[in-house]
Amino acid sequence: MFSLKRLARVGVTAAAATALIGGLSANAEAANGTLTLRYPNGNTINVTNRANFICFGIQGAVGAVNRTDANAFFYADGVCSGAATVVVPPNGSSDFAPQNGLVFRPV
């Protein structure tokens, strides 16, 4: 009888741990891979494994190569308000007018 009670307790603990890990991973979703930003002076910056749905300030980027598994949405302002002005899909690239905000969204 004692071993059944112990086994049940272990099962409940394992189920709770699985639910917790599953819940956290869903909330911590990220764009896996690297997006390379290009600036007017020719410099580039790599953005790697960034969280989805978070606005990142990119201060005047004029091009991007998206090697992530998410769509990259670009905004004229640095707070990602209004409609995106450019969308670069996974494995896509684009040149564009200076952009100041970036948000990743899963495909």
XYZ file of N, CA and C in Angstrom:
321
model
N 0.816 -1.198 0.000
C 0.000 0.000 0.000
C 0.858 1.260 0.000
N 1.927 1.264 0.807
C 2.808 2.417 0.876
C 3.430 2.721 -0.481
N 3.857 1.695 -1.210
C 4.515 1.918 -2.502
C 3.531 2.476 -3.539
N 2.258 2.115 -3.492
C 1.268 2.689 -4.408
C 1.052 4.173 -4.127
N 1.015 4.537 -2.856
C 0.849 5.927 -2.476
C 2.056 6.755 -2.964
N 3.225 6.183 -2.775
C 4.456 6.853 -3.198
C 4.494 6.995 -4.726
N 4.105 5.945 -5.436
C 4.074 5.973 -6.893
C 3.084 7.028 -7.382
N 1.935 7.141 -6.753
C 0.940 8.150 -7.127
C 1.497 9.550 -6.914
N 2.199 9.760 -5.807
C 2.780 11.069 -5.510
C 3.830 11.436 -6.564
N 4.651 10.466 -6.956
C 5.656 10.707 -7.993
C 4.972 11.052 -9.314
N 3.887 10.355 -9.634
C 3.148 10.621 -10.869
C 2.568 12.021 -10.891
N 1.989 12.452 -9.774
C 1.415 13.800 -9.687
C 2.519 14.844 -9.823
N 3.645 14.605 -9.185
C 4.771 15.542 -9.273
C 5.292 15.641 -10.708
N 5.433 14.495 -11.370
C 5.912 14.491 -12.757
C 4.932 15.214 -13.677
N 3.642 14.996 -13.478
C 2.628 15.663 -14.306
C 2.666 17.178 -14.100
N 2.827 17.612 -12.858
C 2.898 19.046 -12.569
C 4.137 19.665 -13.199
N 5.255 18.964 -13.126
C 6.493 19.476 -13.723
C 6.355 19.592 -15.236
N 5.739 18.599 -15.857
C 5.528 18.633 -17.307
C 4.636 19.803 -17.699
N 3.579 20.037 -16.958
C 2.675 21.150 -17.248
C 3.391 22.488 -17.092
N 4.213 22.599 -16.064
C 4.944 23.839 -15.833
C 5.924 24.109 -16.970
N 6.677 23.108 -17.361
C 7.648 23.271 -18.447
C 6.931 23.588 -19.749
N 5.851 22.897 -20.044
C 5.078 23.159 -21.257
C 4.514 24.562 -21.269
N 4.018 25.016 -20.130
C 3.476 26.366 -20.041
C 4.536 27.416 -20.245
N 5.703 27.222 -19.668
C 6.780 28.186 -19.821
C 7.303 28.231 -21.241
N 7.436 27.084 -21.885
C 7.986 27.085 -23.233
C 7.033 27.759 -24.217
N 5.738 27.643 -24.001
C 4.786 28.313 -24.890
C 4.902 29.826 -24.749
N 5.148 30.324 -23.534
C 5.266 31.754 -23.310
C 6.623 32.299 -23.738
N 7.636 31.448 -23.791
C 8.984 31.892 -24.110
C 9.329 31.634 -25.573
N 8.336 31.564 -26.428
C 8.540 31.282 -27.842
C 9.443 32.332 -28.471
N 10.370 31.873 -29.312
C 11.303 32.796 -29.951
C 11.429 32.491 -31.433
N 11.876 33.497 -32.157
C 12.219 33.314 -33.565
C 13.582 32.638 -33.592
N 13.621 31.379 -33.971
C 14.871 30.628 -33.971
C 15.660 30.919 -35.231
N 16.907 31.286 -35.065
C 17.776 31.604 -36.181
C 18.311 33.019 -36.068
N 18.829 33.521 -37.176
C 19.468 34.840 -37.183
C 18.886 35.717 -38.282
N 18.617 36.953 -37.932
C 18.228 37.977 -38.892
C 19.385 38.976 -38.941
N 19.872 39.265 -40.132
C 20.969 40.229 -40.287
C 20.401 41.552 -40.769
N 20.643 42.604 -40.002
C 20.219 43.952 -40.363
C 21.376 44.676 -41.044
N 21.057 45.465 -42.068
C 22.070 46.267 -42.754
C 21.733 47.739 -42.559
N 22.769 48.541 -42.348
C 22.610 49.977 -42.103
C 23.210 50.786 -43.252
N 22.822 52.070 -43.390
C 23.283 52.893 -44.517
C 24.809 52.968 -44.644
N 25.528 52.884 -43.528
C 26.991 52.979 -43.586
C 27.647 51.650 -43.960
N 26.834 50.605 -44.244
C 27.359 49.301 -44.633
C 27.546 48.326 -43.479
N 27.442 48.816 -42.245
C 27.555 47.919 -41.086
C 26.378 46.962 -41.027
N 26.603 45.802 -40.461
C 25.533 44.829 -40.244
C 25.506 44.427 -38.774
N 24.329 44.021 -38.330
C 24.138 43.517 -36.969
C 23.303 42.257 -37.072
N 23.719 41.200 -36.378
C 22.946 39.961 -36.328
C 22.042 39.964 -35.111
N 20.786 39.606 -35.320
C 19.790 39.471 -34.265
C 19.458 37.977 -34.204
N 19.803 37.319 -33.104
C 19.687 35.864 -33.023
C 18.740 35.427 -31.910
N 17.840 34.503 -32.261
C 16.922 33.863 -31.311
C 16.204 34.870 -30.411
N 15.549 35.836 -31.005
C 14.819 36.852 -30.243
C 13.377 36.424 -30.008
N 12.803 36.903 -28.928
C 11.428 36.566 -28.552
C 10.444 37.103 -29.594
N 9.380 36.355 -29.811
C 8.291 36.798 -30.669
C 7.451 37.836 -29.935
N 6.800 38.699 -30.704
C 5.824 39.681 -30.229
C 6.418 40.793 -29.360
N 7.736 40.969 -29.362
C 8.390 42.034 -28.602
C 8.996 43.019 -29.601
N 8.791 44.318 -29.379
C 9.349 45.334 -30.263
C 10.813 45.585 -29.902
N 11.666 45.527 -30.908
C 13.080 45.818 -30.734
C 13.416 47.072 -31.534
N 14.073 48.029 -30.910
C 14.529 49.218 -31.606
C 15.719 48.877 -32.486
N 15.675 49.266 -33.755
C 16.762 48.922 -34.684
C 17.389 50.160 -35.323
N 16.930 51.341 -35.020
C 17.518 52.624 -35.359
C 18.079 52.765 -36.771
N 17.205 52.794 -37.747
C 17.583 53.171 -39.103
C 18.099 52.077 -40.018
N 17.760 50.821 -39.733
C 18.174 49.732 -40.626
C 17.552 49.933 -42.003
N 18.304 49.576 -43.055
C 17.808 49.758 -44.424
C 17.739 48.453 -45.211
N 17.991 47.332 -44.559
C 17.896 46.043 -45.230
C 17.964 44.919 -44.227
N 17.461 43.744 -44.639
C 17.473 42.595 -43.746
C 17.525 41.296 -44.539
N 18.206 40.321 -43.967
C 18.195 38.947 -44.459
C 17.674 38.117 -43.295
N 16.527 37.479 -43.499
C 15.848 36.748 -42.428
C 16.125 35.250 -42.530
N 16.990 34.754 -41.672
C 17.267 33.319 -41.600
C 16.685 32.739 -40.311
N 15.484 33.218 -39.943
C 14.771 32.691 -38.782
C 13.567 31.887 -39.268
N 12.827 31.321 -38.310
C 11.612 30.584 -38.650
C 10.356 31.428 -38.432
N 10.522 32.762 -38.358
C 9.394 33.663 -38.115
C 9.401 34.799 -39.129
N 8.232 35.411 -39.318
C 8.148 36.620 -40.138
C 8.744 37.775 -39.346
N 9.472 38.660 -40.027
C 10.026 39.859 -39.404
C 9.228 41.059 -39.890
N 8.583 41.752 -38.962
C 7.759 42.922 -39.263
C 8.553 44.173 -38.895
N 8.705 45.090 -39.849
C 9.465 46.321 -39.633
C 8.528 47.511 -39.553
N 8.898 48.470 -38.689
C 8.084 49.654 -38.436
C 8.941 50.908 -38.577
N 8.315 51.978 -39.049
C 9.022 53.243 -39.209
C 9.434 53.819 -37.856
N 8.611 53.610 -36.824
C 8.950 54.142 -35.502
C 9.615 53.064 -34.631
N 10.210 53.490 -33.546
C 10.939 52.582 -32.670
C 10.097 51.873 -31.640
N 8.757 52.102 -31.646
C 7.877 51.434 -30.683
C 6.885 50.496 -31.371
N 7.069 50.302 -32.670
C 6.276 49.341 -33.448
C 4.782 49.619 -33.381
N 4.416 50.886 -33.566
C 2.994 51.231 -33.546
C 2.454 51.310 -34.968
N 1.153 51.180 -35.086
C 0.521 51.233 -36.397
C 0.807 49.979 -37.209
N 0.661 50.116 -38.510
C 0.874 48.981 -39.405
C 2.363 48.850 -39.745
N 2.798 47.609 -39.910
C 4.174 47.359 -40.348
C 4.349 47.912 -41.756
N 5.508 48.477 -42.048
C 5.766 49.013 -43.375
C 6.447 47.987 -44.283
N 7.122 47.004 -43.682
C 7.812 45.952 -44.435
C 7.673 44.646 -43.660
N 7.450 43.543 -44.382
C 7.449 42.210 -43.769
C 8.431 41.352 -44.559
N 9.379 40.742 -43.841
C 10.353 39.856 -44.488
C 10.096 38.441 -43.962
N 9.688 37.529 -44.848
C 9.373 36.162 -44.416
C 10.642 35.361 -44.106
N 10.482 34.202 -43.471
C 11.636 33.335 -43.245
C 12.356 33.047 -44.562
N 13.664 33.045 -44.522
C 14.521 32.807 -45.692
C 14.350 33.865 -46.779
N 13.856 35.035 -46.400
C 13.695 36.125 -47.348
C 14.665 37.254 -47.043
N 14.726 38.210 -47.960
C 15.555 39.395 -47.750
C 14.867 40.577 -48.404
N 15.251 41.771 -47.956
C 14.641 42.972 -48.508
C 15.527 44.174 -48.219
N 15.503 45.142 -49.142
C 16.061 46.467 -48.913
C 14.868 47.392 -48.748
N 14.986 48.389 -47.877
C 13.850 49.259 -47.600
C 14.321 50.609 -47.083
N 13.369 51.559 -47.014
C 13.636 52.864 -46.409
C 13.981 52.634 -44.934
N 14.706 53.563 -44.298
C 15.103 53.350 -42.903
C 13.934 52.974 -41.995
N 14.143 51.922 -41.223
C 13.147 51.413 -40.284
C 13.734 51.454 -38.873
N 12.871 51.632 -37.873
C 13.345 51.809 -36.501
C 12.805 50.796 -35.504
N 11.876 49.938 -35.911
C 11.326 48.931 -35.022
C 11.191 47.595 -35.714
N 11.334 46.518 -34.941
C 11.280 45.151 -35.468
C 10.510 44.266 -34.496
N 9.583 43.475 -35.043
C 8.839 42.489 -34.250
C 8.849 41.173 -35.017
N 9.178 40.087 -34.325
C 9.075 38.754 -34.913
C 7.705 38.176 -34.572
N 7.100 37.512 -35.550
C 5.831 36.801 -35.334
C 5.946 35.449 -35.994
N 5.509 34.381 -35.304
C 5.607 33.045 -35.904
C 4.798 32.937 -37.188
N 5.237 32.066 -38.056
C 4.556 31.844 -39.330
C 3.283 31.070 -39.073
